CSV table of C-alpha atoms and ligand atoms in Angstrom, one decimal:
chain,number,residue,atom,x,y,z
A,244,MET,CA,-13.3,-10.9,-26.4
A,245,THR,CA,-10.0,-11.8,-28.1
A,246,ASN,CA,-7.4,-14.1,-26.6
A,247,THR,CA,-4.9,-11.3,-26.1
A,248,MET,CA,-4.8,-8.1,-24.3
A,249,GLN,CA,-2.4,-5.2,-23.8
A,250,ALA,CA,-0.3,-5.3,-20.6
A,251,ALA,CA,2.5,-3.1,-19.2
A,252,GLN,CA,5.4,-5.4,-18.4
A,253,ILE,CA,9.0,-5.7,-17.7
A,254,ASN,CA,11.2,-8.5,-19.3
A,255,HIS,CA,13.8,-8.3,-16.6
A,256,TYR,CA,14.6,-6.6,-13.3
A,257,HIS,CA,16.3,-3.1,-13.3
A,258,GLN,CA,14.2,-2.0,-16.2
A,259,ASN,CA,12.9,1.4,-15.3
A,260,GLN,CA,10.4,1.6,-18.1
A,261,LEU,CA,7.4,-0.5,-18.6
A,262,VAL,CA,6.6,-1.9,-22.1
A,263,ILE,CA,3.0,-2.1,-23.2
A,264,GLN,CA,2.8,-5.2,-25.3
A,265,PRO,CA,0.2,-7.9,-26.2
A,266,THR,CA,0.1,-10.9,-23.9
A,267,PRO,CA,-2.4,-13.8,-23.4
A,268,LEU,CA,-5.6,-13.2,-21.5
A,269,PRO,CA,-5.2,-14.4,-17.9
A,270,ARG,CA,-6.6,-17.9,-17.3
A,271,LEU,CA,-9.5,-18.1,-15.0
A,272,GLN,CA,-9.2,-20.5,-12.0
A,273,ALA,CA,-12.2,-22.0,-10.2
A,274,ASN,CA,-12.1,-19.5,-7.4
A,275,ASP,CA,-11.4,-16.4,-9.6
A,276,VAL,CA,-13.3,-13.7,-11.3
A,277,LEU,CA,-12.1,-12.1,-14.6
A,278,VAL,CA,-12.1,-8.3,-14.3
A,279,LYS,CA,-12.0,-5.7,-17.1
A,280,ILE,CA,-9.7,-3.2,-15.5
A,281,MET,CA,-11.0,0.3,-15.6
A,282,ALA,CA,-8.4,1.9,-13.4
A,283,ALA,CA,-5.3,1.0,-11.4
A,284,SER,CA,-3.1,3.0,-9.1
A,285,ILE,CA,0.7,3.4,-8.8
A,286,ASN,CA,2.3,2.2,-5.7
A,287,PRO,CA,6.1,2.6,-4.8
A,288,LEU,CA,5.9,-1.2,-4.6
A,289,ASP,CA,5.8,-1.2,-8.4
A,290,LEU,CA,8.9,0.8,-8.5
A,291,LYS,CA,10.6,-1.5,-5.9
A,292,ILE,CA,9.6,-4.7,-7.8
A,293,MET,CA,11.0,-3.2,-11.1
A,294,ALA,CA,14.3,-2.4,-9.4
A,295,GLY,CA,14.6,-5.9,-8.1
A,296,GLY,CA,14.6,-4.6,-4.6
A,297,LEU,CA,12.1,-7.2,-3.2
A,298,LYS,CA,13.6,-10.3,-4.9
A,299,LEU,CA,14.3,-11.9,-1.5
A,300,ILE,CA,10.7,-12.0,-0.4
A,301,LEU,CA,9.0,-11.7,-3.9
A,302,PRO,CA,10.6,-13.6,-6.6
A,303,TYR,CA,8.9,-13.2,-10.0
A,304,GLN,CA,9.0,-15.0,-13.3
A,305,MET,CA,9.6,-12.8,-16.3
A,306,PRO,CA,7.9,-11.2,-18.3
A,307,LEU,CA,6.0,-9.7,-15.5
A,308,THR,CA,2.9,-7.5,-15.7
A,309,LEU,CA,3.1,-4.8,-13.0
A,310,GLY,CA,0.4,-3.2,-11.0
A,311,ASN,CA,-0.9,-4.0,-7.4
A,312,ASP,CA,-4.4,-2.7,-7.2
A,313,PHE,CA,-7.4,-1.9,-9.4
A,314,ALA,CA,-11.0,-1.2,-9.8
A,315,GLY,CA,-13.1,-2.8,-12.7
A,316,GLU,CA,-16.1,-4.7,-13.9
A,317,VAL,CA,-16.5,-8.5,-13.5
A,318,VAL,CA,-16.8,-10.1,-17.0
A,319,ALA,CA,-16.6,-13.8,-16.1
A,320,VAL,CA,-16.8,-15.9,-12.9
A,321,GLY,CA,-15.1,-19.2,-12.1
A,322,PRO,CA,-17.4,-22.2,-11.2
A,323,ASN,CA,-16.7,-21.9,-7.4
A,324,VAL,CA,-17.5,-18.2,-7.1
A,325,THR,CA,-20.9,-17.4,-5.5
A,326,GLN,CA,-20.4,-13.9,-4.1
A,327,PHE,CA,-19.8,-12.0,-7.3
A,328,LYS,CA,-21.6,-12.0,-10.7
A,329,ILE,CA,-20.9,-10.7,-14.2
A,330,GLY,CA,-21.4,-6.9,-14.3
A,331,ASP,CA,-20.4,-6.3,-10.7
A,332,ALA,CA,-18.2,-3.2,-10.0
A,333,VAL,CA,-15.3,-4.4,-7.8
A,334,TYR,CA,-11.9,-3.3,-6.6
A,335,GLY,CA,-9.1,-4.9,-4.9
A,336,ARG,CA,-5.4,-5.9,-4.3
A,337,PRO,CA,-4.6,-9.3,-5.9
A,338,ARG,CA,-2.3,-11.7,-3.9
A,339,LYS,CA,1.3,-11.2,-4.4
A,340,SER,CA,1.8,-14.2,-6.7
A,341,ARG,CA,-0.8,-12.9,-9.1
A,342,ILE,CA,-0.3,-9.2,-9.5
A,343,GLY,CA,-0.7,-7.5,-12.9
A,344,THR,CA,-3.3,-4.8,-12.8
A,345,PHE,CA,-1.6,-2.5,-15.4
A,346,ALA,CA,-3.4,-4.5,-18.1
A,347,GLU,CA,-6.8,-4.7,-19.8
A,348,TYR,CA,-7.9,-7.8,-17.8
A,349,LEU,CA,-7.1,-9.5,-14.5
A,350,ALA,CA,-8.0,-12.9,-13.2
A,351,VAL,CA,-8.2,-12.5,-9.4
A,352,ASN,CA,-9.2,-14.7,-6.5
A,353,ALA,CA,-12.7,-13.7,-5.4
A,354,GLU,CA,-11.5,-13.6,-1.7
A,355,ASP,CA,-9.2,-10.7,-2.6
A,356,ILE,CA,-11.8,-8.3,-3.8
A,357,ALA,CA,-15.0,-6.3,-2.7
A,358,LEU,CA,-17.7,-4.4,-4.3
A,359,LYS,CA,-16.6,-1.0,-5.2
A,360,PRO,CA,-18.0,1.8,-2.9
A,361,GLN,CA,-21.1,3.1,-4.7
A,362,ASN,CA,-20.2,6.7,-4.0
A,363,LEU,CA,-16.8,6.3,-5.8
A,364,ASP,CA,-16.1,6.2,-9.6
A,365,TYR,CA,-13.5,3.6,-10.8
A,366,GLN,CA,-10.6,6.0,-10.7
A,367,GLN,CA,-11.3,7.0,-7.1
A,368,ALA,CA,-11.9,3.3,-6.1
A,369,ALA,CA,-8.6,2.3,-7.7
A,370,ALA,CA,-6.8,4.7,-5.4
A,371,LEU,CA,-7.8,2.8,-2.3
A,372,PRO,CA,-7.1,-1.0,-2.0
A,373,LEU,CA,-3.4,-1.2,-1.4
A,374,VAL,CA,-2.9,1.9,0.8
A,375,GLY,CA,-6.3,1.4,2.5
A,376,LEU,CA,-5.5,-2.2,3.5
A,377,THR,CA,-2.0,-1.3,4.6
A,378,SER,CA,-3.2,1.4,6.8
A,379,TYR,CA,-6.0,-0.7,8.3
A,380,GLN,CA,-3.7,-3.6,9.0
A,381,ALA,CA,-1.1,-1.3,10.7
A,382,LEU,CA,-3.5,0.8,12.8
A,383,HIS,CA,-6.2,-1.8,13.6
A,384,ASP,CA,-4.7,-5.3,13.3
A,385,LEU,CA,-1.2,-4.7,14.6
A,386,MET,CA,-1.5,-1.5,16.8
A,387,ASP,CA,-5.1,-2.1,18.0
A,388,LEU,CA,-5.5,1.6,18.5
A,389,HIS,CA,-8.2,2.9,20.9
A,390,PRO,CA,-9.9,6.2,21.4
A,391,GLY,CA,-7.7,8.8,23.1
A,392,GLN,CA,-4.4,7.1,22.2
A,393,LYS,CA,-1.7,9.0,20.4
A,394,VAL,CA,-0.2,7.9,17.1
A,395,LEU,CA,2.5,9.4,14.8
A,396,ILE,CA,2.0,8.8,11.1
A,397,GLN,CA,5.1,9.5,9.0
A,398,GLY,CA,4.5,11.1,5.6
A,399,GLY,CA,0.9,12.4,6.0
A,400,ALA,CA,0.6,13.7,2.5
A,401,GLY,CA,1.5,10.5,0.6
A,402,GLY,CA,-0.7,7.6,-0.6
A,403,ILE,CA,-0.5,5.9,2.8
A,404,GLY,CA,-0.5,8.9,4.9
A,405,THR,CA,-3.7,10.5,3.4
A,406,LEU,CA,-5.5,7.3,4.1
A,407,ALA,CA,-3.9,6.5,7.5
A,408,ILE,CA,-4.7,9.9,9.0
A,409,GLN,CA,-8.4,9.4,8.2
A,410,LEU,CA,-8.5,5.9,9.5
A,411,ALA,CA,-6.7,6.8,12.7
A,412,LYS,CA,-9.1,9.7,13.3
A,413,SER,CA,-12.1,7.4,12.8
A,414,MET,CA,-10.6,5.3,15.5
A,415,GLY,CA,-10.8,8.3,17.9
A,416,THR,CA,-7.0,8.8,18.2
A,417,PHE,CA,-4.8,12.0,18.4
A,418,VAL,CA,-2.7,12.1,15.2
A,419,ALA,CA,0.6,13.7,14.7
A,420,THR,CA,2.1,13.6,11.1
A,421,THR,CA,5.1,14.8,9.2
A,422,ALA,CA,4.9,16.7,5.9
A,423,SER,CA,6.3,19.5,3.9
A,424,ARG,CA,4.9,22.9,4.8
A,425,LYS,CA,3.0,23.2,1.5
A,426,ASN,CA,1.0,20.1,2.6
A,427,PHE,CA,0.1,21.4,6.1
A,428,GLU,CA,-3.4,22.4,5.1
A,429,LEU,CA,-4.1,19.1,3.3
A,430,VAL,CA,-3.2,16.9,6.2
A,431,THR,CA,-5.0,19.2,8.7
A,432,THR,CA,-8.1,19.0,6.6
A,433,LEU,CA,-7.8,15.2,6.7
A,434,GLY,CA,-7.8,15.4,10.5
A,435,ALA,CA,-4.1,15.6,11.7
A,436,ASP,CA,-3.9,17.3,15.1
A,437,ARG,CA,-0.2,18.1,15.2
A,438,VAL,CA,1.8,18.6,11.9
A,439,ILE,CA,5.7,18.6,11.9
A,440,ASP,CA,7.7,20.1,9.0
A,441,TYR,CA,10.3,17.3,8.6
A,442,HIS,CA,12.6,19.7,6.7
A,443,THR,CA,13.0,22.0,9.7
A,444,GLU,CA,12.0,20.1,12.7
A,445,ASN,CA,13.1,16.7,14.2
A,446,PHE,CA,10.0,14.9,15.3
A,447,ALA,CA,11.8,12.9,17.8
A,448,GLU,CA,12.8,16.1,19.7
A,449,VAL,CA,9.3,17.4,19.9
A,450,LEU,CA,7.1,14.3,20.4
A,451,SER,CA,7.1,11.9,23.3
A,452,ASP,CA,4.9,9.3,25.0
A,453,TYR,CA,3.2,8.1,21.8
A,454,ASP,CA,1.2,4.9,21.9
A,455,ALA,CA,2.2,4.0,18.4
A,456,VAL,CA,4.3,5.1,15.5
A,457,PHE,CA,3.4,4.1,11.9
A,458,ASP,CA,6.7,4.4,9.9
A,459,THR,CA,6.6,4.8,6.2
A,460,ARG,CA,10.2,5.8,5.8
A,461,GLY,CA,12.6,3.3,7.3
A,462,GLY,CA,16.3,4.0,8.0
A,463,HIS,CA,17.2,6.7,10.5
A,464,THR,CA,13.6,8.0,10.6
A,465,LEU,CA,12.5,4.5,11.8
A,466,GLU,CA,15.3,4.3,14.5
A,467,GLN,CA,14.1,7.7,15.8
A,468,ALA,CA,10.6,6.3,16.3
A,469,PHE,CA,11.8,4.4,19.4
A,470,ARG,CA,12.5,7.8,21.1
A,471,VAL,CA,8.8,8.9,20.5
A,472,VAL,CA,7.1,5.6,21.5
A,473,LYS,CA,6.2,5.0,25.3
A,474,PRO,CA,6.7,1.7,27.1
A,475,GLY,CA,4.1,-0.8,25.9
A,476,GLY,CA,3.7,1.1,22.7
A,477,HIS,CA,4.0,-0.1,19.1
A,478,VAL,CA,6.3,0.8,16.1
A,479,VAL,CA,5.0,-0.6,12.8
A,480,SER,CA,7.1,0.0,9.7
A,481,ILE,CA,6.2,-0.7,6.1
A,482,SER,CA,9.5,0.5,4.8
A,483,GLY,CA,12.0,-0.6,7.4
A,484,LEU,CA,13.9,-3.9,7.8
A,485,PRO,CA,11.9,-7.1,8.0
A,486,THR,CA,12.4,-9.1,11.2
A,487,ALA,CA,13.2,-12.8,11.7
A,488,GLN,CA,9.7,-13.2,12.9
A,489,PHE,CA,8.3,-11.6,9.8
A,490,ALA,CA,10.3,-14.0,7.6
A,491,LYS,CA,9.2,-17.0,9.6
A,492,ASP,CA,5.4,-15.9,9.4
A,493,TYR,CA,5.9,-15.3,5.7
A,494,GLY,CA,7.2,-18.8,5.2
A,495,LEU,CA,10.7,-17.9,4.1
A,496,PRO,CA,13.4,-20.5,4.5
A,497,ARG,CA,15.6,-20.6,7.6
A,498,TRP,CA,18.5,-18.9,6.0
A,499,LYS,CA,16.5,-16.0,5.1
A,500,GLN,CA,15.0,-15.8,8.6
A,501,ALA,CA,18.5,-15.7,10.0
A,502,LEU,CA,19.5,-13.0,7.5
A,503,PHE,CA,16.6,-10.8,8.4
A,504,GLY,CA,17.2,-11.5,12.1
A,505,LEU,CA,20.8,-10.2,11.7
A,506,ALA,CA,19.7,-7.2,9.6
A,507,SER,CA,16.9,-6.1,12.1
A,508,HIS,CA,19.1,-6.7,15.2
A,509,GLN,CA,19.7,-3.0,15.9
A,510,LEU,CA,15.9,-2.3,15.6
A,511,MET,CA,15.0,-5.0,18.0
A,512,ARG,CA,17.6,-3.7,20.4
A,513,LEU,CA,16.0,-0.2,20.2
A,514,ALA,CA,12.6,-1.8,20.7
A,515,ARG,CA,13.7,-3.6,23.9
A,516,GLN,CA,15.3,-0.5,25.2
A,517,SER,CA,12.1,1.6,24.9
A,518,GLN,CA,10.1,-1.4,26.0
A,519,ALA,CA,8.1,-1.2,22.8
A,520,THR,CA,7.2,-3.8,20.1
A,521,TYR,CA,8.6,-3.5,16.6
A,522,HIS,CA,6.7,-5.1,13.6
A,523,PHE,CA,7.6,-5.0,9.9
A,524,LEU,CA,4.3,-5.2,8.0
A,525,PHE,CA,4.0,-6.5,4.5
A,526,MET,CA,0.3,-6.0,3.8
A,527,TRP,CA,-1.8,-8.9,2.7
A,528,PRO,CA,-4.8,-9.0,0.4
A,529,SER,CA,-8.2,-9.3,2.0
A,530,GLY,CA,-11.6,-8.9,0.4
A,531,GLN,CA,-13.1,-8.9,4.0
A,532,GLU,CA,-11.0,-6.0,5.2
A,533,LEU,CA,-11.7,-4.3,1.9
A,534,GLN,CA,-15.4,-4.6,2.5
A,535,LEU,CA,-14.9,-2.8,5.9
A,536,LEU,CA,-13.2,0.0,3.9
A,537,THR,CA,-16.1,0.1,1.4
A,538,ASN,CA,-18.5,0.6,4.4
A,539,LEU,CA,-16.3,3.5,5.8
A,540,VAL,CA,-16.2,5.1,2.4
A,541,GLU,CA,-20.0,4.8,1.9
A,542,ARG,CA,-20.5,6.3,5.4
A,543,GLN,CA,-18.3,9.1,4.3
A,544,THR,CA,-15.7,8.5,7.1
A,545,LEU,CA,-13.0,7.9,4.5
A,546,ARG,CA,-12.1,9.2,1.0
A,547,PRO,CA,-9.3,8.5,-1.2
A,548,LEU,CA,-7.3,11.4,-2.4
A,549,ILE,CA,-6.0,11.6,-6.0
A,550,ASP,CA,-3.1,13.7,-7.0
A,551,ARG,CA,-3.1,13.0,-10.8
A,552,VAL,CA,-4.7,10.7,-13.3
A,553,PHE,CA,-2.6,9.5,-16.3
A,554,THR,CA,-3.7,7.5,-19.3
A,555,PHE,CA,-2.5,4.0,-19.8
A,556,ASP,CA,-0.4,5.1,-22.7
A,557,HIS,CA,1.4,7.5,-20.2
A,558,LEU,CA,2.1,4.9,-17.6
A,559,ASN,CA,5.8,5.6,-17.6
A,560,GLN,CA,5.3,9.3,-17.0
A,561,ALA,CA,3.1,8.2,-14.0
A,562,LEU,CA,5.9,6.0,-12.7
A,563,ASP,CA,8.4,8.9,-13.0
A,564,TYR,CA,6.1,11.2,-11.2
A,565,SER,CA,5.7,8.8,-8.3
A,566,ARG,CA,9.4,8.2,-8.2
A,567,LYS,CA,10.0,11.8,-7.3
A,568,GLY,CA,8.4,10.8,-3.9
A,569,HIS,CA,6.1,13.9,-3.4
A,570,ALA,CA,2.7,12.8,-4.7
A,571,ARG,CA,-0.1,14.4,-2.7
A,572,GLY,CA,-2.3,11.2,-2.2
A,573,LYS,CA,-2.4,8.8,-5.2
A,574,VAL,CA,-1.4,8.6,-8.8
A,575,VAL,CA,-4.1,6.8,-10.8
A,576,ILE,CA,-4.0,5.2,-14.2
A,577,ASN,CA,-7.1,5.3,-16.4
A,578,ILE,CA,-7.1,2.0,-18.3
A,579,GLY,CA,-10.8,1.5,-19.2
A,580,GLU,CA,-11.2,4.5,-21.4
A,581,ARG,CA,-8.2,4.0,-23.7
B,185,NAP,N1,5.2,-2.9,3.4
B,185,NAP,C1,4.0,-2.7,2.7
B,185,NAP,O1,3.2,-3.5,2.8
B,185,NAP,C2,3.9,-1.4,2.1
B,185,NAP,C3,2.6,-1.0,1.7
B,185,NAP,C4,2.4,0.2,1.1
B,185,NAP,C5,3.4,1.1,1.1
B,185,NAP,N2,4.7,0.7,1.5
B,185,NAP,C6,5.8,1.7,1.4
B,185,NAP,O2,5.5,2.8,2.2
B,185,NAP,C7,6.2,4.0,1.6
B,185,NAP,C8,5.1,5.2,1.5
B,185,NAP,O3,4.2,4.7,0.5
B,185,NAP,P1,3.3,5.8,-0.1
B,185,NAP,O4,2.3,5.0,-1.0
B,185,NAP,O5,2.7,6.6,0.9
B,185,NAP,O6,4.3,6.6,-1.0
B,185,NAP,P2,4.2,8.1,-1.7
B,185,NAP,O7,2.8,8.3,-1.9
B,185,NAP,O8,5.0,8.0,-2.9
B,185,NAP,O9,4.8,9.0,-0.6
B,185,NAP,C9,4.9,10.3,-1.0
B,185,NAP,C10,4.9,11.3,0.2
B,185,NAP,O10,6.1,11.0,1.0
B,185,NAP,C11,6.3,12.3,1.7
B,185,NAP,N3,7.7,12.3,2.2
B,185,NAP,C12,8.9,12.3,1.4
B,185,NAP,N4,9.9,12.3,2.1
B,185,NAP,C13,9.5,12.3,3.4
B,185,NAP,C14,10.2,12.4,4.7
B,185,NAP,N5,11.4,12.3,4.8
B,185,NAP,N6,9.4,12.4,5.8
B,185,NAP,C15,8.1,12.4,5.7
B,185,NAP,N7,7.4,12.4,4.6
B,185,NAP,C16,8.1,12.3,3.4
B,185,NAP,C17,6.0,13.3,0.8
B,185,NAP,O11,5.5,14.4,1.5
B,185,NAP,P3,5.8,15.9,1.2
B,185,NAP,O12,5.5,16.1,-0.2
B,185,NAP,O13,4.9,16.6,2.1
B,185,NAP,O14,7.3,16.1,1.5
B,185,NAP,C18,4.9,12.6,-0.2
B,185,NAP,O15,3.6,13.2,0.1
B,185,NAP,C19,6.9,3.5,0.4
B,185,NAP,O16,8.2,3.2,0.6
B,185,NAP,C20,6.1,2.2,0.1
B,185,NAP,O17,6.9,1.3,-0.7
B,185,NAP,C21,4.9,-0.5,2.0
């Protein structure tokens, strides 16, 4: 192994192309494993970071290697790591301060990864960690959904939606979702019970009394969610405005807590009016929760859906494709076979 590797980086914010350039191999810390990355997936988070849209909650030093989830093979282990060994096939979402999966190698805390499901290849596995964990944390940890409850999942055909529909069905719920008409068959196959074409129908006029809404859109779509949810229900958004409580839990300084409090004032008012809760979720890495997803995949309850696979050298085309906002499932980058 040499001391350098190829990594896809930005040198400053507002750069809309990544540059593949040589960079030092990541340094292994005591609780880390070093992974040879075989595949990674594109997440809209990569685009938001590049555009500088998350600077308030995620400030990064430049140059920055992008990429927020991966699947690969363990090639070295730190002295404190007991649960993984060289040669293990693993996957994961590294913690936010240590992203950088669009690279040949990644040093990652062993707590943030799990063994790759045996029935998935590396590309399929790379499609799962970020969207799988986000969906699990929204539907299970925050909404605590129970069999027989009704949940609306916005954007059923996307990376999040294709996973969230399957998870919600595995929890025994009735699932409504929004999609373009061309994706009706896809989301129905994944288990959606009610599909709404968001181009021609307003979900807030046709749905009511829902136990929960999983919002992936933010803005006006999120505001309308409070018309659909019933008293005691939950609205969880991953694209809306963060709340003061989120900023506090996330450890942001008081002035940022106040800023987010002001910005989310209208949403909190809507939540009070409909006697529902509103949470902004910024997903967290968790090897333990990922292991639960591995189990679901191996029991064939859950399967990642891949729209397209691009080579590492075509990473910028993959970003452009994702930027259009109509991927069916995930866009994956093949890194190991370059
Ligand atoms: N806070 C967090 O922790 C977190 C974590 C993950 C993702 N996110 C955010 O969640 C959002 C969704 O992520 P993703 O990975 O699912 O993105 P994605 O895969 O790029 O989403 C694409 C999907 O969005 C659908 N879509 C586009 N406009 C829509 C609309 N107006 N109503 C309903 N669906 C619409 C498209 O469906 P059709 O083609 O059928 O129109 C397409 O299938 C992104 O903004 C992402 O940044 C946040």
